[in-house]
XYZ file of C-alpha atoms in Angstrom:
401
model
C 116.833 142.446 127.834
C 114.527 140.788 125.319
C 112.233 138.321 127.087
C 109.489 135.960 125.989
C 106.232 136.177 127.977
C 102.716 134.768 127.693
C 100.186 137.271 126.348
C 98.149 137.097 129.557
C 101.217 138.521 131.349
C 101.204 141.617 129.121
C 100.490 144.855 130.977
C 100.285 148.555 130.111
C 103.741 150.088 130.415
C 105.505 147.210 128.692
C 107.312 147.613 125.401
C 106.604 144.894 122.836
C 109.779 144.009 120.977
C 108.078 141.443 118.720
C 104.401 140.442 118.526
C 105.646 137.015 117.443
C 103.149 136.511 114.637
C 102.834 137.106 110.917
C 102.464 140.659 109.607
C 98.951 139.970 108.317
C 97.872 138.326 111.571
C 97.541 141.659 113.379
C 96.286 145.172 112.555
C 99.031 147.153 114.311
C 101.372 149.519 112.494
C 104.426 147.596 113.657
C 105.466 144.408 115.415
C 107.177 146.567 118.058
C 105.511 149.307 120.126
C 104.815 150.660 123.621
C 101.636 149.351 125.276
C 99.643 152.322 126.556
C 96.456 150.759 127.885
C 94.654 147.556 128.869
C 92.516 147.705 125.736
C 95.642 147.053 123.660
C 96.539 144.069 125.857
C 93.036 142.649 125.438
C 93.150 143.138 121.682
C 96.413 141.191 121.415
C 94.987 138.322 123.477
C 91.871 138.244 121.284
C 94.027 137.981 118.157
C 95.076 134.516 119.316
C 98.711 135.430 119.971
C 99.933 133.153 122.779
C 103.486 134.383 123.404
C 105.397 137.516 122.503
C 108.655 139.285 123.286
C 109.111 142.396 125.428
C 112.097 144.724 125.796
C 112.662 145.230 129.520
C 115.011 148.171 128.883
C 112.242 150.139 127.161
C 109.324 149.179 129.381
C 108.100 147.261 132.415
C 109.398 143.780 133.240
C 108.015 140.556 134.745
C 109.834 138.163 137.054
C 109.157 135.072 134.920
C 109.920 134.328 131.298
C 112.823 133.110 129.191
C 115.267 135.399 127.429
C 115.226 135.513 123.650
C 118.683 133.916 123.647
C 117.391 130.994 125.721
C 114.428 130.482 123.393
C 116.688 130.589 120.322
C 119.124 128.089 121.858
C 116.251 125.689 122.504
C 114.961 126.068 118.936
C 118.467 125.505 117.556
C 118.711 122.299 119.593
C 115.352 121.128 118.235
C 116.504 121.789 114.658
C 119.588 119.687 115.321
C 117.367 116.872 116.592
C 115.219 117.051 113.442
C 118.351 116.956 111.288
C 119.375 113.626 112.817
C 116.290 111.936 111.360
C 116.585 110.661 107.815
C 114.859 112.687 105.104
C 114.138 110.930 101.830
C 114.475 113.096 98.719
C 114.977 110.619 95.873
C 116.517 112.302 92.847
C 115.432 111.181 89.368
C 117.599 113.534 87.271
C 120.676 115.659 87.877
C 120.054 119.175 89.228
C 121.637 120.883 86.224
C 119.260 119.012 83.902
C 116.112 119.975 85.822
C 117.210 123.573 86.536
C 116.601 124.774 82.968
C 113.124 123.232 82.851
C 112.315 124.599 86.322
C 113.239 128.173 85.367
C 110.969 128.038 82.337
C 108.176 126.467 84.372
C 108.514 129.057 87.127
C 108.148 131.883 84.633
C 105.085 130.244 83.068
C 103.553 129.626 86.498
C 103.870 133.268 87.523
C 102.370 134.461 84.232
C 99.423 132.102 84.568
C 98.825 133.002 88.213
C 98.636 136.650 87.157
C 96.223 135.834 84.330
C 93.925 133.874 86.649
C 93.894 136.737 89.148
C 93.202 139.271 86.398
C 90.367 137.118 85.015
C 88.716 136.937 88.427
C 89.023 140.695 88.882
C 87.208 141.104 85.568
C 84.402 138.845 86.766
C 85.383 135.822 84.695
C 85.379 132.256 85.984
C 88.510 130.206 86.621
C 89.476 128.328 83.446
C 90.699 124.960 84.686
C 91.861 123.892 81.234
C 94.603 126.513 81.535
C 95.490 125.721 85.147
C 95.626 121.901 85.120
C 98.711 121.524 82.865
C 100.582 123.952 85.108
C 100.192 122.174 88.427
C 100.790 118.815 86.725
C 104.112 120.160 85.404
C 105.053 121.553 88.819
C 104.418 118.185 90.465
C 106.542 116.382 87.873
C 109.398 118.884 88.279
C 109.504 118.522 92.063
C 109.394 114.737 91.739
C 112.349 114.819 89.330
C 114.465 117.127 91.537
C 112.792 119.484 94.005
C 115.923 121.607 94.497
C 115.419 123.063 91.015
C 111.957 124.599 91.492
C 111.675 125.321 95.230
C 114.328 128.082 95.417
C 112.863 129.814 92.361
C 109.435 129.843 93.995
C 110.924 131.937 96.808
C 111.982 134.693 94.404
C 109.283 137.339 94.131
C 108.929 140.840 92.755
C 107.582 143.264 95.344
C 104.774 144.447 93.068
C 103.754 140.889 92.166
C 103.804 139.254 95.603
C 100.107 138.434 95.846
C 100.071 136.012 92.896
C 103.707 134.807 93.086
C 103.028 133.799 96.706
C 100.473 131.292 95.406
C 103.082 129.697 93.145
C 105.448 129.457 96.121
C 102.836 127.796 98.336
C 101.943 125.322 95.585
C 105.597 124.287 95.167
C 106.044 123.892 98.918
C 102.896 121.779 99.212
C 104.163 119.453 96.491
C 107.411 118.858 98.406
C 105.467 118.587 101.677
C 103.010 116.075 100.225
C 105.855 114.026 98.814
C 107.548 113.921 102.235
C 104.222 112.797 103.725
C 104.202 109.950 101.153
C 100.868 111.076 99.756
C 99.664 109.614 96.433
C 100.490 111.700 93.395
C 96.815 112.463 92.718
C 96.534 113.923 96.231
C 99.684 115.992 95.695
C 98.214 117.334 92.446
C 95.179 118.535 94.390
C 97.447 120.094 97.017
C 99.232 121.983 94.248
C 95.935 123.194 92.794
C 94.762 124.328 96.227
C 98.042 126.174 96.711
C 97.704 127.967 93.381
C 94.157 129.081 94.182
C 94.314 129.476 97.974
C 94.377 133.289 97.891
C 92.245 133.854 94.783
C 89.732 135.747 96.937
C 92.276 138.536 97.369
C 91.284 139.601 93.874
C 88.274 141.256 95.510
C 90.303 143.005 98.226
C 91.316 146.564 97.238
C 95.012 147.030 96.446
C 95.030 149.887 98.944
C 94.426 147.309 101.688
C 96.570 144.473 100.292
C 99.657 146.681 100.048
C 98.966 149.192 102.791
C 102.256 149.982 104.603
C 100.459 151.524 107.576
C 98.226 150.170 110.330
C 95.027 148.554 109.078
C 91.757 149.774 110.538
C 89.501 147.161 112.130
C 87.280 147.257 109.035
C 90.294 146.837 106.718
C 91.588 143.956 108.827
C 88.208 142.223 108.568
C 88.144 142.896 104.808
C 91.564 141.280 104.440
C 90.442 138.196 106.355
C 87.314 137.914 104.219
C 89.430 136.688 101.301
C 89.040 133.072 102.465
C 85.253 133.036 102.116
C 85.550 135.023 98.912
C 87.923 132.368 97.526
C 85.373 129.668 98.308
C 82.663 131.675 96.573
C 84.808 132.058 93.468
C 85.561 128.340 93.140
C 81.980 127.262 93.869
C 80.701 125.350 90.900
C 84.030 125.296 89.061
C 84.543 121.732 87.777
C 87.838 119.994 88.488
C 88.433 121.427 91.978
C 88.227 118.498 94.374
C 87.721 118.178 98.122
C 91.409 118.361 99.031
C 92.005 121.554 97.047
C 88.921 123.078 98.681
C 90.236 122.166 102.142
C 93.516 123.910 101.358
C 91.634 127.033 100.278
C 89.153 126.987 103.172
C 91.502 126.128 106.038
C 94.940 127.620 105.359
C 94.346 130.344 107.991
C 92.907 128.030 110.645
C 95.067 127.115 113.659
C 94.810 123.975 115.820
C 94.314 126.027 119.011
C 91.235 127.690 117.503
C 92.880 131.098 117.060
C 92.648 131.126 113.262
C 89.949 132.221 110.825
C 87.393 132.259 109.328
C 85.753 129.533 111.463
C 88.132 129.206 114.445
C 88.354 125.458 113.884
C 90.324 123.437 116.413
C 92.485 120.321 116.308
C 91.210 117.534 114.067
C 88.318 119.685 112.894
C 90.985 121.038 110.520
C 91.814 118.542 107.790
C 95.362 117.226 107.350
C 95.606 119.166 104.091
C 94.387 122.393 105.671
C 97.033 122.032 108.376
C 99.726 121.389 105.772
C 98.601 124.436 103.793
C 98.736 126.637 106.904
C 102.390 125.704 107.481
C 103.404 126.221 103.846
C 101.484 129.526 103.615
C 103.072 130.981 106.756
C 106.581 129.876 105.774
C 106.356 131.371 102.286
C 104.896 134.618 103.644
C 107.592 134.944 106.314
C 110.464 134.409 103.874
C 109.137 136.764 101.172
C 109.790 140.483 100.788
C 106.639 142.593 100.562
C 106.068 146.296 100.040
C 105.273 146.663 103.749
C 107.641 144.125 105.322
C 110.985 142.431 104.683
C 111.183 138.662 104.630
C 113.353 136.745 107.078
C 116.067 134.173 106.268
C 114.606 130.669 105.751
C 116.188 129.012 108.783
C 114.889 131.786 111.047
C 111.410 131.219 109.609
C 111.697 127.485 110.323
C 112.559 128.299 113.942
C 109.412 130.431 114.118
C 107.328 127.531 112.832
C 108.861 125.316 115.516
C 108.146 127.929 118.177
C 104.539 128.387 117.045
C 103.946 124.628 116.885
C 103.409 124.805 120.652
C 100.009 126.328 119.922
C 99.165 126.967 116.261
C 100.513 124.014 114.266
C 100.858 120.274 114.709
C 104.472 119.700 115.902
C 104.945 116.495 113.891
C 103.750 118.168 110.691
C 106.149 121.077 111.252
C 109.037 118.649 111.719
C 108.103 116.785 108.536
C 107.912 120.091 106.640
C 111.390 121.056 107.872
C 112.835 117.691 106.817
C 111.104 118.102 103.440
C 112.747 121.415 102.548
C 115.923 121.199 104.667
C 117.306 122.959 107.751
C 119.057 125.290 105.318
C 116.565 125.290 102.426
C 117.717 125.416 98.847
C 118.174 129.043 97.825
C 119.218 130.182 101.316
C 122.296 132.369 101.734
C 124.586 130.821 104.353
C 127.844 131.674 106.087
C 130.481 128.996 106.603
C 133.099 128.538 109.326
C 135.653 129.621 106.728
C 133.849 133.018 106.652
C 132.731 132.409 103.084
C 129.193 133.096 101.889
C 127.311 130.855 99.519
C 123.865 129.848 98.333
C 122.506 126.387 99.116
C 121.888 124.764 95.728
C 121.092 121.164 96.680
C 120.216 119.064 99.719
C 122.257 116.018 100.703
C 119.916 113.107 101.394
C 120.224 112.156 105.067
C 122.531 115.113 105.817
C 120.266 118.093 106.443
C 123.063 120.123 108.057
C 125.475 119.471 105.181
C 123.925 120.628 101.886
C 125.740 121.476 98.670
C 126.647 125.185 98.543
C 127.823 127.473 95.749
C 130.443 129.651 97.500
C 131.258 133.047 95.952
C 131.991 135.728 98.589
C 134.336 136.246 101.565
C 132.462 137.882 104.445
C 135.638 138.841 106.303
C 137.583 140.358 103.409
C 134.410 141.731 101.746
C 135.165 140.649 98.203
C 133.869 138.139 95.694
C 135.611 134.808 95.175
C 135.759 132.566 92.118
C 132.506 130.562 92.386
C 133.037 127.078 93.801
C 130.644 124.184 94.438
C 131.254 122.850 97.959
C 129.625 119.625 99.151
C 129.578 120.095 102.920
C 129.076 116.364 103.359
C 132.608 115.825 102.038
C 134.641 118.671 103.597
C 135.394 119.983 107.092
C 133.730 123.385 106.571
C 130.245 123.797 108.043
C 127.402 126.333 108.149
C 127.426 128.774 111.062
C 124.432 130.970 110.152
C 121.722 131.774 107.619
C 122.221 135.279 106.193
C 120.147 137.991 104.516
C 120.671 138.748 100.820
C 119.664 142.340 101.505
C 122.309 142.786 104.217
C 125.086 141.722 101.843
C 123.526 143.428 98.787
C 123.611 140.152 96.862
C 121.178 139.337 94.062
C 119.796 135.824 94.744
C 118.777 135.336 91.087
C 122.434 135.302 90.078
C 123.515 132.343 92.177
C 120.710 129.809 91.930
C 120.997 126.713 89.690
C 120.700 127.609 86.014
């Protein structure tokens, strides 16, 4: 049985099924392993992990704790509650009109993010005259129709994750800021902070950034040093305002004080730092990396809800979920009819009933003639969020073009 327990209940002899945190938030080889000694238990507690999952068939048990199925049922209920609240996503242009512009913009954004990272590695300063037009264009695209750019920002090449992740976080922060009804000038700063939030990783050796094995304590500390290194790199660069700096400085802080580099707590973390932390974790969880496979978007949203008990502000997490959708654009979903499709557009006020491009039958295992299905107008409904890898489906092929 898989059971959720508090970390202070962890004892030697237990088998950890899931550490219940991001891959880069711990130095262990895997999220699942047998606990041999008390030192390992203490290390997990010190990492700031509050709850984790054990496998009682592979190791010792405790009398208390909820099963994984019970936790998931509760999270599913909470998602349903969030879906009942209205989510405003005013559309300025049709999706098909913005999709072409968004694809071009996404390609330009990834190229520029790479150039900025390469410049920093060569010891050059950040050239804001090249960066400013980019985040301005991203903001305008999301304001015209966010379902064009957001799914593209989730698509990443394994070898290019470290700079494409920054583009993804920037796009998410634009949508998040819009949902928070922030002024456009604030959202522009959020986008800039997102683009530059991990710039300090330029000084972290590739052997650490992409290491598929357990990080040593020194390597783990070196990885975490990227925040302070980012702040050093932007120091004195004109055009980077307070909000962008807060995004860069605080995106790894957590409201319970378990984050880094300064272990800030509660309101000591700015609103924009808290927003950045949510967007950063979501994008990381849903992205494939050389050392870890990403999870389906809806599963990642459930994790954010679960972790909002300790690490994130619950109201901000709920706003983020309403901003991008229960089944975010670009997600592969399975319908009651046993058909698979990609979510291509959100229905305003109907978070459980997006527009889906259906193209595959999961029961008969064959492709279907592509069909656009507005779930707000038919009886079919989504039963699960699926993995592209599991079905060997190329996500690039089915997104808006």
